[in-house]
C-alpha positions as a LaTeX table, in Angstrom:
\begin{tabular}{lrrr}
\hline
Residue & $x$ (\AA) & $y$ (\AA) & $z$ (\AA) \\
\hline
Met1 & $-42.94$ & 11.51 & $-7.24$ \\
Ala2 & $-41.91$ & 9.56 & $-10.35$ \\
Lys3 & $-38.27$ & 9.73 & $-11.33$ \\
Thr4 & $-37.62$ & 11.62 & $-14.60$ \\
Thr5 & $-36.15$ & 9.41 & $-17.33$ \\
Lys6 & $-32.63$ & 10.38 & $-18.32$ \\
Tyr7 & $-32.58$ & 10.90 & $-22.10$ \\
Val8 & $-29.31$ & 12.84 & $-22.43$ \\
Tyr9 & $-25.86$ & 11.43 & $-21.53$ \\
Leu10 & $-22.80$ & 13.70 & $-21.42$ \\
Phe11 & $-19.27$ & 12.85 & $-22.54$ \\
Gly12 & $-15.94$ & 14.68 & $-22.84$ \\
Asn13 & $-13.43$ & 16.38 & $-20.54$ \\
Lys14 & $-12.11$ & 12.92 & $-19.56$ \\
Lys15 & $-15.39$ & 11.82 & $-18.03$ \\
Ala16 & $-18.76$ & 10.54 & $-19.22$ \\
Asp17 & $-22.21$ & 9.55 & $-17.94$ \\
Gly18 & $-22.11$ & 6.35 & $-19.99$ \\
Asn19 & $-19.54$ & 3.75 & $-21.04$ \\
Gly20 & $-18.70$ & 1.28 & $-23.81$ \\
Ser21 & $-21.11$ & $-1.39$ & $-22.56$ \\
Met22 & $-24.19$ & 0.83 & $-23.12$ \\
Lys23 & $-24.66$ & 0.36 & $-26.88$ \\
Pro24 & $-28.37$ & $-0.55$ & $-26.59$ \\
Leu25 & $-29.05$ & 2.85 & $-24.98$ \\
Leu26 & $-26.32$ & 5.09 & $-26.44$ \\
Gly27 & $-25.78$ & 3.39 & $-29.81$ \\
Gly28 & $-22.35$ & 2.24 & $-31.00$ \\
Lys29 & $-20.99$ & 5.75 & $-31.58$ \\
Gly30 & $-22.29$ & 7.20 & $-28.30$ \\
Ala31 & $-21.01$ & 4.28 & $-26.23$ \\
Asn32 & $-17.57$ & 4.49 & $-27.85$ \\
Leu33 & $-17.35$ & 8.27 & $-27.40$ \\
Ala34 & $-18.21$ & 7.79 & $-23.72$ \\
Glu35 & $-15.63$ & 5.03 & $-23.31$ \\
Met36 & $-12.90$ & 7.05 & $-25.07$ \\
Ser37 & $-13.69$ & 10.00 & $-22.79$ \\
Arg38 & $-13.41$ & 7.78 & $-19.72$ \\
Ile39 & $-9.93$ & 6.53 & $-20.69$ \\
Gly40 & $-8.66$ & 10.10 & $-21.08$ \\
Leu41 & $-8.56$ & 10.54 & $-24.86$ \\
Pro42 & $-9.01$ & 14.11 & $-26.19$ \\
Val43 & $-12.63$ & 13.64 & $-27.29$ \\
Pro44 & $-14.44$ & 16.92 & $-28.08$ \\
Pro45 & $-17.26$ & 17.23 & $-25.50$ \\
Gly46 & $-20.81$ & 16.38 & $-26.43$ \\
Phe47 & $-24.00$ & 14.62 & $-25.44$ \\
Thr48 & $-25.95$ & 11.63 & $-26.70$ \\
Ile49 & $-29.74$ & 11.60 & $-27.02$ \\
Thr50 & $-30.64$ & 7.98 & $-26.27$ \\
Thr51 & $-32.27$ & 5.35 & $-28.48$ \\
Glu52 & $-35.29$ & 5.46 & $-26.13$ \\
Val53 & $-36.17$ & 8.87 & $-27.60$ \\
Cys54 & $-36.25$ & 7.33 & $-31.10$ \\
Thr55 & $-38.71$ & 4.69 & $-29.87$ \\
Tyr56 & $-40.81$ & 7.38 & $-28.13$ \\
Tyr57 & $-40.71$ & 9.50 & $-31.32$ \\
Tyr58 & $-42.35$ & 6.77 & $-33.40$ \\
Asp59 & $-44.76$ & 5.69 & $-30.67$ \\
Asn60 & $-46.01$ & 9.27 & $-30.16$ \\
Lys61 & $-46.67$ & 10.72 & $-33.62$ \\
Lys62 & $-43.11$ & 11.96 & $-34.13$ \\
Thr63 & $-42.98$ & 14.06 & $-30.97$ \\
Tyr64 & $-40.39$ & 14.19 & $-28.18$ \\
Pro65 & $-40.68$ & 13.58 & $-24.43$ \\
Lys66 & $-41.55$ & 16.84 & $-22.63$ \\
Val67 & $-38.37$ & 16.76 & $-20.54$ \\
Leu68 & $-36.04$ & 16.36 & $-23.53$ \\
Asp69 & $-35.72$ & 20.06 & $-24.38$ \\
Ala70 & $-34.56$ & 20.96 & $-20.86$ \\
Gln71 & $-32.12$ & 18.02 & $-20.77$ \\
Ala72 & $-30.70$ & 18.97 & $-24.18$ \\
Arg73 & $-30.25$ & 22.58 & $-23.04$ \\
Asp74 & $-28.39$ & 21.33 & $-19.96$ \\
Gly75 & $-26.24$ & 19.25 & $-22.30$ \\
Met76 & $-25.46$ & 22.30 & $-24.42$ \\
Ala77 & $-24.57$ & 24.28 & $-21.28$ \\
Phe78 & $-22.06$ & 21.51 & $-20.43$ \\
Leu79 & $-20.43$ & 21.98 & $-23.86$ \\
Glu80 & $-20.44$ & 25.78 & $-23.48$ \\
Lys81 & $-18.67$ & 25.59 & $-20.14$ \\
Ile82 & $-15.89$ & 23.32 & $-21.44$ \\
Met83 & $-15.42$ & 25.13 & $-24.77$ \\
Gly84 & $-15.74$ & 28.65 & $-23.32$ \\
Thr85 & $-18.16$ & 29.58 & $-26.12$ \\
Asn86 & $-21.95$ & 29.96 & $-26.38$ \\
Phe87 & $-24.38$ & 28.32 & $-28.80$ \\
Gly88 & $-25.87$ & 31.01 & $-31.04$ \\
Asp89 & $-23.51$ & 33.76 & $-29.79$ \\
Gln90 & $-23.61$ & 36.72 & $-32.21$ \\
Asn91 & $-20.96$ & 38.81 & $-30.44$ \\
Ala92 & $-18.11$ & 36.39 & $-29.73$ \\
Met93 & $-16.82$ & 33.03 & $-30.96$ \\
Pro94 & $-20.01$ & 30.91 & $-31.33$ \\
Leu95 & $-20.21$ & 27.28 & $-30.20$ \\
Leu96 & $-20.82$ & 25.12 & $-33.26$ \\
Val97 & $-21.72$ & 21.43 & $-33.11$ \\
Ser98 & $-21.82$ & 18.32 & $-35.27$ \\
Val99 & $-24.84$ & 16.00 & $-35.34$ \\
Arg100 & $-24.42$ & 12.28 & $-36.07$ \\
Ser101 & $-26.67$ & 9.25 & $-36.01$ \\
Gly102 & $-25.55$ & 6.20 & $-34.06$ \\
Ala103 & $-27.50$ & 2.93 & $-33.79$ \\
Arg104 & $-26.07$ & $-0.03$ & $-31.83$ \\
Asp105 & $-25.35$ & $-1.64$ & $-35.24$ \\
Ser106 & $-24.22$ & 0.62 & $-38.07$ \\
Met107 & $-26.32$ & 0.28 & $-41.22$ \\
Pro108 & $-26.79$ & 1.89 & $-44.64$ \\
Gly109 & $-29.33$ & 4.66 & $-45.09$ \\
Met110 & $-28.68$ & 6.45 & $-41.80$ \\
Met111 & $-28.33$ & 10.23 & $-41.82$ \\
Asp112 & $-25.04$ & 11.72 & $-43.01$ \\
Thr113 & $-23.13$ & 13.78 & $-40.46$ \\
Ile114 & $-23.96$ & 17.48 & $-40.25$ \\
Leu115 & $-21.07$ & 19.80 & $-39.34$ \\
Asn116 & $-20.92$ & 23.45 & $-38.22$ \\
Leu117 & $-24.50$ & 23.54 & $-36.93$ \\
Gly118 & $-25.22$ & 26.84 & $-35.19$ \\
Leu119 & $-24.05$ & 29.06 & $-38.03$ \\
Asn120 & $-26.42$ & 31.66 & $-39.44$ \\
Asp121 & $-26.16$ & 35.11 & $-41.04$ \\
Ala122 & $-25.17$ & 36.66 & $-37.69$ \\
Thr123 & $-22.99$ & 33.97 & $-36.07$ \\
Val124 & $-20.89$ & 33.64 & $-39.23$ \\
Leu125 & $-19.86$ & 37.29 & $-38.78$ \\
Ala126 & $-19.01$ & 36.58 & $-35.12$ \\
Leu127 & $-16.88$ & 33.65 & $-36.32$ \\
Val128 & $-15.08$ & 35.93 & $-38.81$ \\
Lys129 & $-14.36$ & 38.45 & $-36.05$ \\
Ala130 & $-13.24$ & 35.85 & $-33.49$ \\
Thr131 & $-10.92$ & 33.93 & $-35.83$ \\
Lys132 & $-9.84$ & 36.84 & $-38.07$ \\
Asn133 & $-10.20$ & 34.27 & $-40.85$ \\
Glu134 & $-13.01$ & 35.28 & $-43.19$ \\
Arg135 & $-12.46$ & 32.47 & $-45.67$ \\
Phe136 & $-12.62$ & 29.80 & $-42.96$ \\
Ala137 & $-15.86$ & 31.19 & $-41.50$ \\
Trp138 & $-17.67$ & 31.38 & $-44.84$ \\
Asp139 & $-16.31$ & 27.97 & $-45.87$ \\
Cys140 & $-17.88$ & 26.51 & $-42.70$ \\
Tyr141 & $-21.19$ & 28.25 & $-43.38$ \\
Arg142 & $-21.26$ & 27.13 & $-47.03$ \\
Arg143 & $-20.61$ & 23.52 & $-46.00$ \\
Phe144 & $-23.31$ & 23.69 & $-43.32$ \\
Val145 & $-26.00$ & 25.15 & $-45.59$ \\
Gln146 & $-25.19$ & 22.49 & $-48.20$ \\
Met147 & $-25.33$ & 19.59 & $-45.71$ \\
Tyr148 & $-28.43$ & 20.86 & $-43.91$ \\
Gly149 & $-30.23$ & 21.61 & $-47.18$ \\
Asp150 & $-29.53$ & 18.11 & $-48.47$ \\
Val151 & $-29.94$ & 15.97 & $-45.36$ \\
Val152 & $-32.56$ & 17.82 & $-43.30$ \\
Met153 & $-34.52$ & 19.92 & $-45.81$ \\
Gly154 & $-34.49$ & 17.28 & $-48.55$ \\
Val155 & $-32.92$ & 19.09 & $-51.51$ \\
Gln156 & $-31.95$ & 16.03 & $-53.53$ \\
Lys157 & $-31.52$ & 15.41 & $-57.21$ \\
Gly158 & $-34.69$ & 14.91 & $-59.24$ \\
Lys159 & $-35.44$ & 11.98 & $-61.54$ \\
Asp160 & $-34.04$ & 13.77 & $-64.61$ \\
Glu161 & $-30.93$ & 15.13 & $-62.88$ \\
Asp162 & $-27.54$ & 13.43 & $-63.05$ \\
His163 & $-25.78$ & 15.39 & $-60.31$ \\
Glu164 & $-26.49$ & 16.67 & $-56.81$ \\
Pro165 & $-28.15$ & 20.12 & $-57.06$ \\
Phe166 & $-25.64$ & 21.83 & $-54.72$ \\
Glu167 & $-22.70$ & 20.42 & $-56.69$ \\
Val168 & $-24.28$ & 21.72 & $-59.91$ \\
Val169 & $-24.40$ & 25.22 & $-58.35$ \\
Ile170 & $-20.72$ & 25.04 & $-57.27$ \\
His171 & $-19.64$ & 23.65 & $-60.65$ \\
Ser172 & $-21.41$ & 26.36 & $-62.67$ \\
Phe173 & $-20.09$ & 29.10 & $-60.34$ \\
Lys174 & $-16.48$ & 27.92 & $-60.70$ \\
His175 & $-16.68$ & 27.67 & $-64.48$ \\
Lys176 & $-18.33$ & 31.04 & $-64.88$ \\
Lys177 & $-15.80$ & 32.82 & $-62.65$ \\
Tyr178 & $-12.59$ & 30.81 & $-63.13$ \\
Lys179 & $-13.26$ & 29.03 & $-66.46$ \\
Thr180 & $-12.01$ & 25.82 & $-64.82$ \\
Glu181 & $-12.75$ & 23.29 & $-62.02$ \\
Ile182 & $-10.58$ & 24.67 & $-59.20$ \\
Glu183 & $-10.36$ & 22.90 & $-55.83$ \\
Asp184 & $-12.86$ & 24.04 & $-53.17$ \\
Ser185 & $-9.93$ & 25.03 & $-50.95$ \\
Lys186 & $-8.98$ & 27.68 & $-53.56$ \\
Leu187 & $-12.36$ & 29.46 & $-53.34$ \\
Thr188 & $-12.12$ & 32.90 & $-51.69$ \\
Ala189 & $-14.25$ & 34.24 & $-48.83$ \\
Ala190 & $-16.27$ & 36.25 & $-51.37$ \\
Asp191 & $-16.80$ & 33.06 & $-53.43$ \\
Gln192 & $-18.03$ & 31.16 & $-50.36$ \\
Lys193 & $-20.35$ & 34.03 & $-49.43$ \\
Glu194 & $-21.85$ & 34.02 & $-52.92$ \\
Leu195 & $-22.34$ & 30.24 & $-52.76$ \\
Val196 & $-24.14$ & 30.54 & $-49.41$ \\
Asn197 & $-26.61$ & 32.96 & $-51.04$ \\
Arg198 & $-27.08$ & 30.68 & $-54.05$ \\
Phe199 & $-27.55$ & 27.63 & $-51.81$ \\
Lys200 & $-30.19$ & 29.40 & $-49.71$ \\
Ala201 & $-32.01$ & 30.39 & $-52.92$ \\
Leu202 & $-31.86$ & 26.76 & $-54.12$ \\
Ile203 & $-33.34$ & 25.55 & $-50.81$ \\
Lys204 & $-36.21$ & 28.06 & $-51.07$ \\
Glu205 & $-36.84$ & 27.13 & $-54.69$ \\
Arg206 & $-36.86$ & 23.34 & $-54.09$ \\
Thr207 & $-38.58$ & 23.17 & $-50.68$ \\
Gly208 & $-40.60$ & 26.41 & $-50.46$ \\
Lys209 & $-38.94$ & 27.00 & $-47.06$ \\
Glu210 & $-36.28$ & 29.41 & $-45.86$ \\
Phe211 & $-33.04$ & 28.05 & $-44.45$ \\
Pro212 & $-33.54$ & 28.26 & $-40.62$ \\
Gln213 & $-31.59$ & 30.96 & $-38.79$ \\
Asp214 & $-32.44$ & 29.88 & $-35.20$ \\
Pro215 & $-29.67$ & 27.48 & $-33.97$ \\
Trp216 & $-32.10$ & 25.53 & $-31.78$ \\
Lys217 & $-34.49$ & 25.06 & $-34.72$ \\
Gln218 & $-31.48$ & 23.83 & $-36.70$ \\
Leu219 & $-30.61$ & 21.37 & $-33.91$ \\
Trp220 & $-34.11$ & 19.92 & $-33.58$ \\
Gly221 & $-34.38$ & 19.74 & $-37.38$ \\
Ala222 & $-31.17$ & 17.70 & $-37.51$ \\
Thr223 & $-32.29$ & 15.50 & $-34.60$ \\
Gly224 & $-35.59$ & 14.79 & $-36.36$ \\
Ala225 & $-33.66$ & 13.92 & $-39.54$ \\
Val226 & $-31.59$ & 11.34 & $-37.61$ \\
Phe227 & $-34.73$ & 9.67 & $-36.29$ \\
Gly228 & $-36.36$ & 9.97 & $-39.73$ \\
Ser229 & $-33.44$ & 8.12 & $-41.35$ \\
Trp230 & $-34.06$ & 5.15 & $-39.03$ \\
Met231 & $-37.22$ & 4.44 & $-41.02$ \\
Asn232 & $-35.93$ & 5.10 & $-44.53$ \\
Asp233 & $-36.16$ & 2.34 & $-47.13$ \\
Arg234 & $-32.47$ & 1.32 & $-47.15$ \\
Ala235 & $-32.32$ & 1.01 & $-43.35$ \\
Ile236 & $-35.60$ & $-0.97$ & $-43.22$ \\
Val237 & $-34.42$ & $-3.42$ & $-45.93$ \\
Tyr238 & $-31.08$ & $-3.88$ & $-44.16$ \\
Arg239 & $-32.74$ & $-4.56$ & $-40.79$ \\
Arg240 & $-35.13$ & $-7.05$ & $-42.37$ \\
Lys241 & $-32.23$ & $-8.88$ & $-44.02$ \\
Tyr242 & $-30.15$ & $-9.11$ & $-40.83$ \\
Gly243 & $-32.96$ & $-9.56$ & $-38.29$ \\
Ile244 & $-32.43$ & $-6.24$ & $-36.50$ \\
Pro245 & $-35.57$ & $-5.12$ & $-34.59$ \\
Ala246 & $-37.01$ & $-1.69$ & $-35.48$ \\
Glu247 & $-37.57$ & $-1.13$ & $-31.72$ \\
Trp248 & $-33.81$ & $-0.78$ & $-31.17$ \\
Gly249 & $-33.88$ & 2.74 & $-32.60$ \\
Thr250 & $-30.94$ & 5.08 & $-33.12$ \\
Ala251 & $-29.24$ & 7.55 & $-30.81$ \\
Val252 & $-28.20$ & 11.10 & $-31.77$ \\
Asn253 & $-24.70$ & 12.40 & $-30.97$ \\
Ile254 & $-24.26$ & 16.17 & $-30.64$ \\
Gln255 & $-20.62$ & 17.18 & $-30.27$ \\
Ala256 & $-18.57$ & 20.38 & $-30.14$ \\
Met257 & $-16.87$ & 21.14 & $-33.46$ \\
Val258 & $-13.13$ & 21.07 & $-33.95$ \\
Tyr259 & $-11.91$ & 22.45 & $-37.24$ \\
Gly260 & $-9.68$ & 20.96 & $-39.91$ \\
Asn261 & $-10.20$ & 23.78 & $-42.40$ \\
Thr262 & $-8.56$ & 26.79 & $-40.72$ \\
Gly263 & $-5.46$ & 26.79 & $-42.94$ \\
Asp264 & $-2.12$ & 25.04 & $-43.42$ \\
Gln265 & $-1.68$ & 24.11 & $-39.74$ \\
Ser266 & $-5.02$ & 22.33 & $-39.74$ \\
Gly267 & $-6.50$ & 19.20 & $-41.31$ \\
Ser268 & $-8.52$ & 16.03 & $-40.87$ \\
Gly269 & $-8.04$ & 12.34 & $-41.47$ \\
Val270 & $-9.06$ & 8.74 & $-40.93$ \\
Ala271 & $-6.74$ & 6.09 & $-39.56$ \\
Phe272 & $-6.37$ & 2.54 & $-38.26$ \\
Thr273 & $-4.21$ & 1.60 & $-35.31$ \\
Arg274 & $-2.46$ & $-0.93$ & $-37.60$ \\
Asp275 & $-2.62$ & $-2.09$ & $-41.22$ \\
Pro276 & $-6.17$ & $-3.56$ & $-41.49$ \\
Ala277 & $-5.18$ & $-5.83$ & $-44.40$ \\
Thr278 & $-2.04$ & $-7.44$ & $-42.96$ \\
Gly279 & $-2.30$ & $-6.72$ & $-39.21$ \\
Glu280 & 1.19 & $-5.19$ & $-39.29$ \\
Lys281 & 1.74 & $-2.84$ & $-36.34$ \\
Val282 & 2.07 & 0.40 & $-38.32$ \\
Phe283 & 0.06 & 3.60 & $-38.14$ \\
Tyr284 & $-2.16$ & 3.32 & $-41.22$ \\
Gly285 & $-4.42$ & 5.98 & $-42.71$ \\
Glu286 & $-4.80$ & 9.19 & $-44.69$ \\
Phe287 & $-5.14$ & 12.90 & $-44.03$ \\
Leu288 & $-5.72$ & 16.17 & $-45.85$ \\
Ile289 & $-4.45$ & 19.59 & $-44.81$ \\
Asn290 & $-7.08$ & 22.36 & $-44.65$ \\
Ala291 & $-9.97$ & 19.91 & $-44.91$ \\
Gln292 & $-13.12$ & 19.04 & $-43.01$ \\
Gly293 & $-15.54$ & 16.15 & $-42.67$ \\
Glu294 & $-15.83$ & 13.87 & $-45.69$ \\
Asp295 & $-13.16$ & 15.72 & $-47.73$ \\
Val296 & $-10.58$ & 13.03 & $-47.00$ \\
Val297 & $-12.74$ & 10.24 & $-48.47$ \\
Ala298 & $-14.70$ & 12.27 & $-51.05$ \\
Gly299 & $-12.16$ & 11.78 & $-53.84$ \\
Val300 & $-12.10$ & 15.48 & $-54.76$ \\
Arg301 & $-8.52$ & 15.94 & $-53.50$ \\
Thr302 & $-5.83$ & 13.27 & $-53.10$ \\
Pro303 & $-5.07$ & 12.64 & $-49.40$ \\
Asp304 & $-1.58$ & 11.95 & $-48.04$ \\
Pro305 & $-0.56$ & 8.83 & $-46.06$ \\
Val306 & $-0.71$ & 9.49 & $-42.32$ \\
Ala307 & 3.05 & 8.79 & $-42.02$ \\
Lys308 & 3.67 & 12.08 & $-43.84$ \\
Leu309 & 2.19 & 13.94 & $-40.84$ \\
Lys310 & 5.48 & 13.22 & $-39.07$ \\
Thr311 & 7.17 & 15.83 & $-41.26$ \\
Val312 & 4.20 & 18.17 & $-41.89$ \\
Leu313 & 2.89 & 18.48 & $-38.31$ \\
Pro314 & 5.27 & 16.48 & $-36.05$ \\
Lys315 & 3.60 & 17.48 & $-32.75$ \\
Thr316 & 0.21 & 16.34 & $-34.05$ \\
Phe317 & 1.72 & 13.06 & $-35.27$ \\
Thr318 & 3.18 & 12.38 & $-31.81$ \\
Glu319 & $-0.23$ & 13.03 & $-30.18$ \\
Leu320 & $-1.94$ & 10.69 & $-32.64$ \\
Glu321 & 0.65 & 7.98 & $-31.97$ \\
Gln322 & $-0.27$ & 8.17 & $-28.29$ \\
Val323 & $-3.99$ & 7.97 & $-29.13$ \\
Arg324 & $-3.28$ & 4.92 & $-31.30$ \\
Lys325 & $-1.45$ & 3.11 & $-28.49$ \\
Thr326 & $-4.12$ & 3.97 & $-25.90$ \\
Leu327 & $-6.92$ & 2.70 & $-28.16$ \\
Glu328 & $-5.30$ & $-0.66$ & $-28.86$ \\
Ser329 & $-4.19$ & $-1.29$ & $-25.28$ \\
His330 & $-7.71$ & $-0.52$ & $-23.99$ \\
Phe331 & $-9.90$ & $-2.20$ & $-26.62$ \\
Lys332 & $-7.47$ & $-5.12$ & $-27.26$ \\
Asp333 & $-8.04$ & $-5.04$ & $-31.02$ \\
Val334 & $-7.37$ & $-2.97$ & $-34.15$ \\
Gln335 & $-9.37$ & 0.27 & $-34.07$ \\
Asp336 & $-10.28$ & 2.84 & $-36.71$ \\
Phe337 & $-10.82$ & 6.47 & $-35.79$ \\
Glu338 & $-11.26$ & 9.96 & $-37.25$ \\
Phe339 & $-9.17$ & 12.94 & $-36.24$ \\
\hline
\end{tabular}
């Protein structure tokens, strides 16, 4: 009996199926997540769908290997066990995931990260109940619908439009209700709920399709979008310029969500293990309180230098200092990371 090909590699909980040397199979991101798990860093658990699936996808009329669904479901069960939550749970805290592309060489044109996948009209209410934080739950859902609508469903600005359609909706809502451009973090739960409804209407209007409510349909939609981005114009031009073979393909990284937008004891940031310009051995980077994903680099709010974390969240700063030291001592070079 032929051996089944392994298309899904697990990482997290201080162990991993792969390691840092497996970039051809796991992509740069997947290999590094595996390696960081192996050296004991607090990496949220996840699984990587290998670059071989991308090659199969294009060789077989954009379909997946038959065994992939079962392997992905086993991967999700691994996440559920570690996190103590279930994907698509409508009665308790639901497991939400991020989806990221990850080729062995990073390149322009690849799919933007999708966060909070697994939210729908029912699981958002379960998230409200579990966290007792209505604003946080609807903020997550609003962000997810916006990202998914843009990246997976293709709601992008038309030829005669100057701004992204979702941003136009937010802008007009703020000005109608508040008569000014308030920060997103000041929007109430009711505001976020209204924006979700407006975003879903925009998706239907632009694509003719409803926003998907089934978490597994959401996941396969996002996975297909990662593989689709491998063959977009910008990626193709970049590969041609730098002699990167199309057969390399990209991996897909599916990872349990951790949240930076739950309030004033929560945040996200990007950092280097030392000053990247001078090489000086100082913790270098930026963070934002009550923020998620690209907020810290989006330019909408002004981030703080990571050194300020020492006074704002001293315990977190101490943990990050340890992560910084572990990364440099293991990889023997300056590293950048997100937290």
